[in-house]
Amino acid sequence: MARIQYITQIDIDFGVVKLLRDECQRAGMHKPLVITDAGVRAAGVLQLALNALGDTPHAVFDATPSNPTEAAVRAAVAVYKSQGCDGLVAVGGGSSIDLAKGVAIAATHPGPLKTYATIEGGSALITEGVVPLIAVPTTAGTGSEVARGAIVIVDDGRKLGFHSWHLVPKAALLDPELTLGLPPMLTAATGMDAIAHCMETFMAPAVNPPADGISLDGLARGWAHIETATRDGSQREARWAMMSASMQGAMAFQKGLGCVHSLSHSLGGVNPRLHHGTLNAMFLPAVVKFNASAPSIQQEQRLQRMARAMGLAGCDSLGTEVADAITDINARLGLPTGLRAMGVTEDLFERVIDGAMADHCHKTNPRIATRDDYRAMLLASL
């Protein structure tokens, strides 16, 4: 049986952040906690959102780490409760939005956060009593603004996924204007995150034709515009296209992800300083090659269909053309040449493999990877 469900109210256009006050009222928020990070505040982007709130009472938590942690969730919950807040507004990239989802759970559900993690069987324990959330993304990458999941490093060091339809933001305000000042390398890394979402969800074997169509269109938009957005961040058409690609990847990945994310979640837990989108870009070529022989990939010509969306002439049976195109665009964008350039060494591999095997994305890959398979993908990504 295939179950297909979509998603939330989305406004996408330049200037839609001005709708924030009205959306808070629609969601029944009288005093939201605005969750962001120090970089978004320093760039002046937070102030644009606060201006849009007008005279709506609010509090601010701006200590989101680059990879959200359970400790940061607790700190934000303390502010939420002490300030008498009744809703959440996330202004930032995927880290701020995922942190807000962690707060939405922890502020209204008892016990440690890991209780509600997907691999712990906790999804069913997340109730409609979560704190309502509105998302205002300031990067074009994770798509968490339209997703039912969040990734948080819990107290025992694991980087775990939390998934529930109750966590989907009540509204997503996608304003490309908020991304115009995004630095080139962050544009590239978050953009490749979006492209990885579109590609990996399209390769996932679950039946979801709408997700396949959305992800292919998102791939085409992202692939066509990421270099322009990175090279000239003020190019408005490219910024709009990347924000759409990000949103589309996340609308589609309810279908499932795979080994790219199993590895990047695990390695990001081992070393939280590593950027998730950059890790996805590093792992994607090896995973494409690994997936190429999967029956579902071959029978449905998924490599060929991705190649067409990427503007490639064709695709060989081993997936090397698509994989090489990803490696080439990573280089043109100025991303690292591999994991070694990011400081990753082989002595970490067994810990990374342990985490990948336990990750919630492991079983939705078109080929189920063994430890040896993961080891080979890590070596190929060095």
XYZ file of C-alpha atoms in Angstrom:
382
model
C 0.000 0.000 0.000
C 1.249 3.488 -0.837
C 0.149 6.342 1.421
C 0.690 9.872 0.103
C 0.188 12.978 2.229
C 0.933 16.674 1.548
C 1.878 19.108 3.530
C 1.412 22.723 4.764
C 0.618 26.272 3.664
C 3.551 27.698 1.713
C 4.069 31.251 0.491
C 7.057 31.744 -1.807
C 8.009 35.120 -3.253
C 10.144 38.126 -2.562
C 8.763 40.022 0.428
C 6.478 37.332 1.895
C 8.138 37.702 5.306
C 5.723 40.622 5.746
C 2.970 38.027 6.269
C 4.532 36.816 9.517
C 2.291 38.756 11.896
C -0.865 37.571 10.121
C 0.347 33.974 10.124
C 1.029 34.115 13.856
C -2.517 35.310 14.398
C -3.894 32.574 12.155
C -1.980 29.959 14.151
C -3.298 31.352 17.430
C 0.069 32.636 18.648
C -0.069 35.636 20.961
C 3.567 35.597 22.090
C 5.918 33.467 19.975
C 9.472 32.542 20.828
C 11.620 33.410 17.812
C 14.377 30.809 17.405
C 17.418 31.821 15.374
C 21.209 31.889 15.529
C 23.829 34.534 16.122
C 24.812 34.711 12.446
C 21.269 35.437 11.274
C 21.003 38.166 13.913
C 24.377 39.681 12.973
C 23.451 39.702 9.268
C 20.366 41.808 10.022
C 18.003 39.123 8.708
C 16.441 38.476 12.115
C 15.475 42.129 12.350
C 13.526 41.873 9.087
C 11.419 39.128 10.655
C 11.003 41.027 13.912
C 9.903 44.091 11.941
C 7.285 41.930 10.246
C 5.941 40.877 13.654
C 5.056 44.502 14.307
C 3.651 44.970 17.790
C 3.221 41.234 18.414
C 4.845 40.411 21.776
C 7.702 37.972 21.405
C 10.909 36.602 22.914
C 14.110 35.622 21.111
C 16.472 32.655 21.478
C 19.529 33.194 19.268
C 21.899 30.472 20.516
C 21.144 27.755 17.967
C 24.343 25.744 17.306
C 25.354 24.736 13.783
C 24.056 21.234 14.536
C 21.138 21.453 16.998
C 21.611 19.633 20.277
C 19.371 18.454 23.077
C 21.183 20.860 25.409
C 20.213 23.784 23.152
C 16.639 22.478 23.053
C 16.543 22.577 26.869
C 17.933 26.112 26.923
C 15.307 27.301 24.434
C 12.507 25.526 26.328
C 13.585 27.396 29.470
C 13.209 30.716 27.635
C 9.880 29.610 26.135
C 8.436 28.798 29.550
C 9.938 31.695 31.498
C 8.685 34.228 28.943
C 5.172 32.750 28.793
C 5.305 31.993 25.077
C 2.607 30.063 23.223
C 4.169 29.417 19.819
C 7.411 29.250 17.877
C 8.800 31.141 14.890
C 12.012 29.709 13.420
C 14.084 32.229 11.461
C 17.183 30.641 9.991
C 18.507 27.593 8.224
C 17.738 23.984 8.934
C 19.482 24.102 12.296
C 17.146 26.755 13.690
C 14.059 25.096 12.232
C 15.063 21.656 13.531
C 15.894 23.106 16.943
C 12.437 24.681 17.009
C 10.881 21.289 16.267
C 12.845 19.852 19.180
C 11.465 22.624 21.383
C 7.956 21.954 20.074
C 8.279 18.408 21.406
C 10.213 19.007 24.618
C 8.081 21.916 25.828
C 4.954 19.750 25.907
C 6.156 16.131 26.207
C 7.842 14.550 29.253
C 11.140 12.727 29.410
C 14.410 12.920 27.465
C 14.215 13.873 23.813
C 15.506 10.484 22.613
C 12.198 8.996 23.798
C 10.595 10.502 20.685
C 13.278 9.566 18.139
C 12.182 7.569 15.115
C 14.661 4.719 15.601
C 13.570 4.439 19.239
C 9.970 3.921 18.127
C 9.052 7.337 19.430
C 7.242 8.856 16.458
C 3.856 7.613 17.666
C 4.460 9.294 21.035
C 4.599 12.766 19.460
C 1.079 14.158 19.832
C -0.886 17.073 18.460
C -0.013 18.819 21.721
C 3.310 20.015 20.231
C 3.872 23.761 20.224
C 2.733 25.332 16.912
C 5.545 26.461 14.646
C 5.949 28.879 11.737
C 9.136 28.583 9.665
C 10.972 31.390 7.880
C 14.018 29.829 6.145
C 17.066 31.994 5.475
C 18.966 29.382 3.463
C 17.944 27.255 0.488
C 18.960 23.765 1.454
C 17.354 21.627 4.139
C 13.701 22.270 3.352
C 12.850 21.676 7.014
C 10.217 24.392 6.699
C 7.909 21.932 4.900
C 9.117 18.673 6.434
C 7.717 16.459 9.169
C 11.167 15.642 10.541
C 14.019 17.165 12.490
C 17.584 16.045 13.216
C 18.975 16.694 16.710
C 22.096 15.466 18.500
C 20.789 13.978 21.738
C 22.623 13.838 25.048
C 24.256 10.463 24.364
C 25.939 11.887 21.226
C 23.750 10.246 18.592
C 22.391 12.381 15.758
C 18.782 11.207 15.610
C 15.733 11.878 13.470
C 12.345 12.867 14.868
C 9.357 12.427 12.555
C 5.694 13.269 12.978
C 3.084 15.031 10.885
C 2.407 17.083 14.023
C 5.857 18.675 13.571
C 5.106 20.150 10.137
C 5.125 23.959 10.486
C 1.709 25.586 10.333
C 3.044 27.936 7.666
C 6.242 28.326 5.677
C 7.214 31.800 4.483
C 9.793 31.337 1.723
C 11.240 34.766 1.009
C 14.252 34.577 -1.351
C 15.138 38.136 -0.346
C 16.340 36.755 2.983
C 18.971 34.688 1.131
C 20.463 37.488 -0.993
C 23.305 38.040 1.477
C 24.117 34.361 1.944
C 27.896 33.837 1.465
C 28.985 31.870 -1.622
C 30.228 28.758 0.197
C 27.095 28.533 2.328
C 25.016 29.015 -0.817
C 26.892 26.150 -2.472
C 26.738 23.798 0.512
C 23.061 24.372 1.258
C 22.242 24.214 -2.437
C 23.911 20.824 -2.767
C 21.917 19.723 0.271
C 18.736 20.523 -1.670
C 20.029 18.727 -4.772
C 20.965 15.687 -2.672
C 17.440 15.601 -1.243
C 15.913 15.693 -4.719
C 18.233 12.986 -6.068
C 18.183 10.637 -3.114
C 14.423 10.730 -2.623
C 13.961 10.082 -6.370
C 16.162 6.997 -6.050
C 14.288 5.691 -2.993
C 12.159 2.646 -3.888
C 8.869 3.582 -2.219
C 5.861 4.244 -4.477
C 5.075 7.956 -4.548
C 4.638 9.360 -8.085
C 3.894 12.926 -6.890
C 7.128 12.909 -4.877
C 9.035 11.637 -7.910
C 7.683 14.445 -10.069
C 8.362 17.109 -7.449
C 11.896 15.877 -6.825
C 12.801 15.734 -10.525
C 11.536 19.272 -11.082
C 13.418 20.419 -7.977
C 16.588 18.751 -9.268
C 16.245 20.505 -12.617
C 15.783 23.908 -10.947
C 18.587 23.423 -8.461
C 21.076 22.040 -10.984
C 20.385 24.860 -13.449
C 20.745 27.693 -10.923
C 23.151 26.687 -8.128
C 26.270 27.939 -9.883
C 24.690 31.301 -10.673
C 23.409 31.690 -7.121
C 26.868 30.864 -5.770
C 28.700 33.140 -8.191
C 26.257 36.071 -7.982
C 24.205 35.958 -4.809
C 22.149 38.988 -5.849
C 20.741 37.204 -8.902
C 17.085 37.073 -7.911
C 15.903 34.411 -10.365
C 18.603 32.019 -9.152
C 17.804 32.712 -5.509
C 14.085 32.049 -6.114
C 14.874 28.817 -7.968
C 17.163 27.542 -5.211
C 14.572 28.272 -2.533
C 12.004 26.367 -4.584
C 14.400 23.435 -5.097
C 15.000 23.288 -1.368
C 11.301 23.250 -0.608
C 10.619 20.657 -3.306
C 13.314 18.300 -2.040
C 11.746 18.321 1.403
C 8.202 17.963 0.100
C 9.411 14.841 -1.689
C 11.652 13.233 0.904
C 8.748 11.959 2.948
C 9.178 9.132 0.396
C 12.491 8.244 2.031
C 16.173 9.036 1.688
C 19.097 6.622 1.795
C 22.798 5.984 2.286
C 23.856 9.591 1.645
C 21.913 10.681 4.685
C 22.716 7.593 6.766
C 26.388 8.493 6.380
C 26.066 12.250 6.772
C 23.832 11.943 9.851
C 26.297 9.546 11.453
C 29.459 11.465 10.576
C 27.785 14.713 11.628
C 27.119 13.149 15.017
C 30.740 12.001 15.350
C 31.968 15.493 14.404
C 29.223 18.133 14.823
C 31.428 20.824 13.261
C 30.985 19.277 9.814
C 28.313 20.890 7.617
C 25.474 18.534 6.719
C 24.965 19.815 3.173
C 28.678 19.604 2.401
C 28.756 16.028 3.667
C 25.806 15.158 1.417
C 27.692 16.587 -1.554
C 30.745 14.477 -0.694
C 28.799 11.209 -0.338
C 26.411 11.610 -3.263
C 28.727 10.397 -6.096
C 29.657 7.151 -4.307
C 26.048 6.434 -3.351
C 24.815 7.035 -6.909
C 27.320 4.461 -8.162
C 26.338 2.028 -5.408
C 22.625 2.415 -6.216
C 23.054 2.028 -9.983
C 22.639 -1.749 -9.919
C 19.473 -1.743 -7.801
C 16.555 -3.375 -9.689
C 14.226 -0.433 -9.049
C 16.823 2.009 -10.404
C 17.343 -0.001 -13.581
C 13.720 -1.000 -14.221
C 12.431 2.566 -13.882
C 15.424 4.155 -15.634
C 15.939 6.480 -12.691
C 19.538 7.364 -13.548
C 18.530 8.254 -17.093
C 15.666 10.415 -15.838
C 17.941 12.240 -13.398
C 20.497 12.743 -16.152
C 17.866 14.419 -18.339
C 16.848 16.718 -15.464
C 20.530 17.635 -15.059
C 20.895 18.383 -18.771
C 23.284 15.499 -19.385
C 23.329 13.766 -22.748
C 22.744 10.317 -21.297
C 23.627 7.960 -18.526
C 25.612 4.743 -18.561
C 24.533 1.612 -16.764
C 27.040 2.074 -13.936
C 25.903 5.549 -12.994
C 29.359 7.000 -13.522
C 28.145 9.865 -15.711
C 25.733 11.201 -13.099
C 28.248 10.612 -10.297
C 31.050 12.348 -12.232
C 28.774 15.305 -12.972
C 28.192 15.711 -9.230
C 31.921 15.559 -8.530
C 32.543 18.148 -11.234
C 29.919 20.590 -9.967
C 31.248 20.249 -6.414
C 34.651 21.326 -7.747
C 33.207 24.236 -9.729
C 31.358 25.428 -6.630
C 34.579 25.406 -4.613
C 33.442 22.723 -2.186
C 36.012 20.389 -0.582
C 37.606 17.739 -2.778
C 36.550 15.008 -0.367
C 36.207 13.985 3.264
C 39.971 14.132 3.856
C 39.933 17.839 2.985
C 37.298 18.257 5.701
C 39.561 16.644 8.301
C 37.926 13.197 8.252
C 40.304 10.275 8.779
C 39.882 6.527 8.376
C 40.069 5.891 12.113
C 36.524 7.301 12.360
C 35.053 4.865 9.847
C 33.853 2.138 12.213
C 31.993 4.637 14.402
C 30.456 6.219 11.317
C 29.394 2.816 9.978
C 27.832 1.917 13.337
C 25.693 5.041 13.161
C 24.828 4.625 9.489
C 23.596 1.073 10.011
C 21.262 2.309 12.781
C 20.077 5.463 10.997
C 16.424 5.798 9.984
C 17.477 6.402 6.340
C 19.424 3.142 6.076
C 16.459 0.919 5.186
C 14.928 3.258 2.578
C 17.907 3.098 0.217
C 17.207 1.148 -3.022
C 20.013 -1.264 -2.041
C 20.476 -2.198 1.605
C 24.118 -1.509 2.388
C 26.330 -3.808 4.430
C 29.164 -2.624 6.649
C 31.576 -3.398 3.822
C 29.438 -1.368 1.419
C 29.496 1.630 3.749
C 33.241 1.253 4.208
C 33.720 1.296 0.439
C 31.538 4.402 0.098
C 33.548 6.171 2.798
C 36.823 5.284 1.085
C 35.489 6.465 -2.272
C 34.447 9.771 -0.661
C 37.817 10.487 0.964
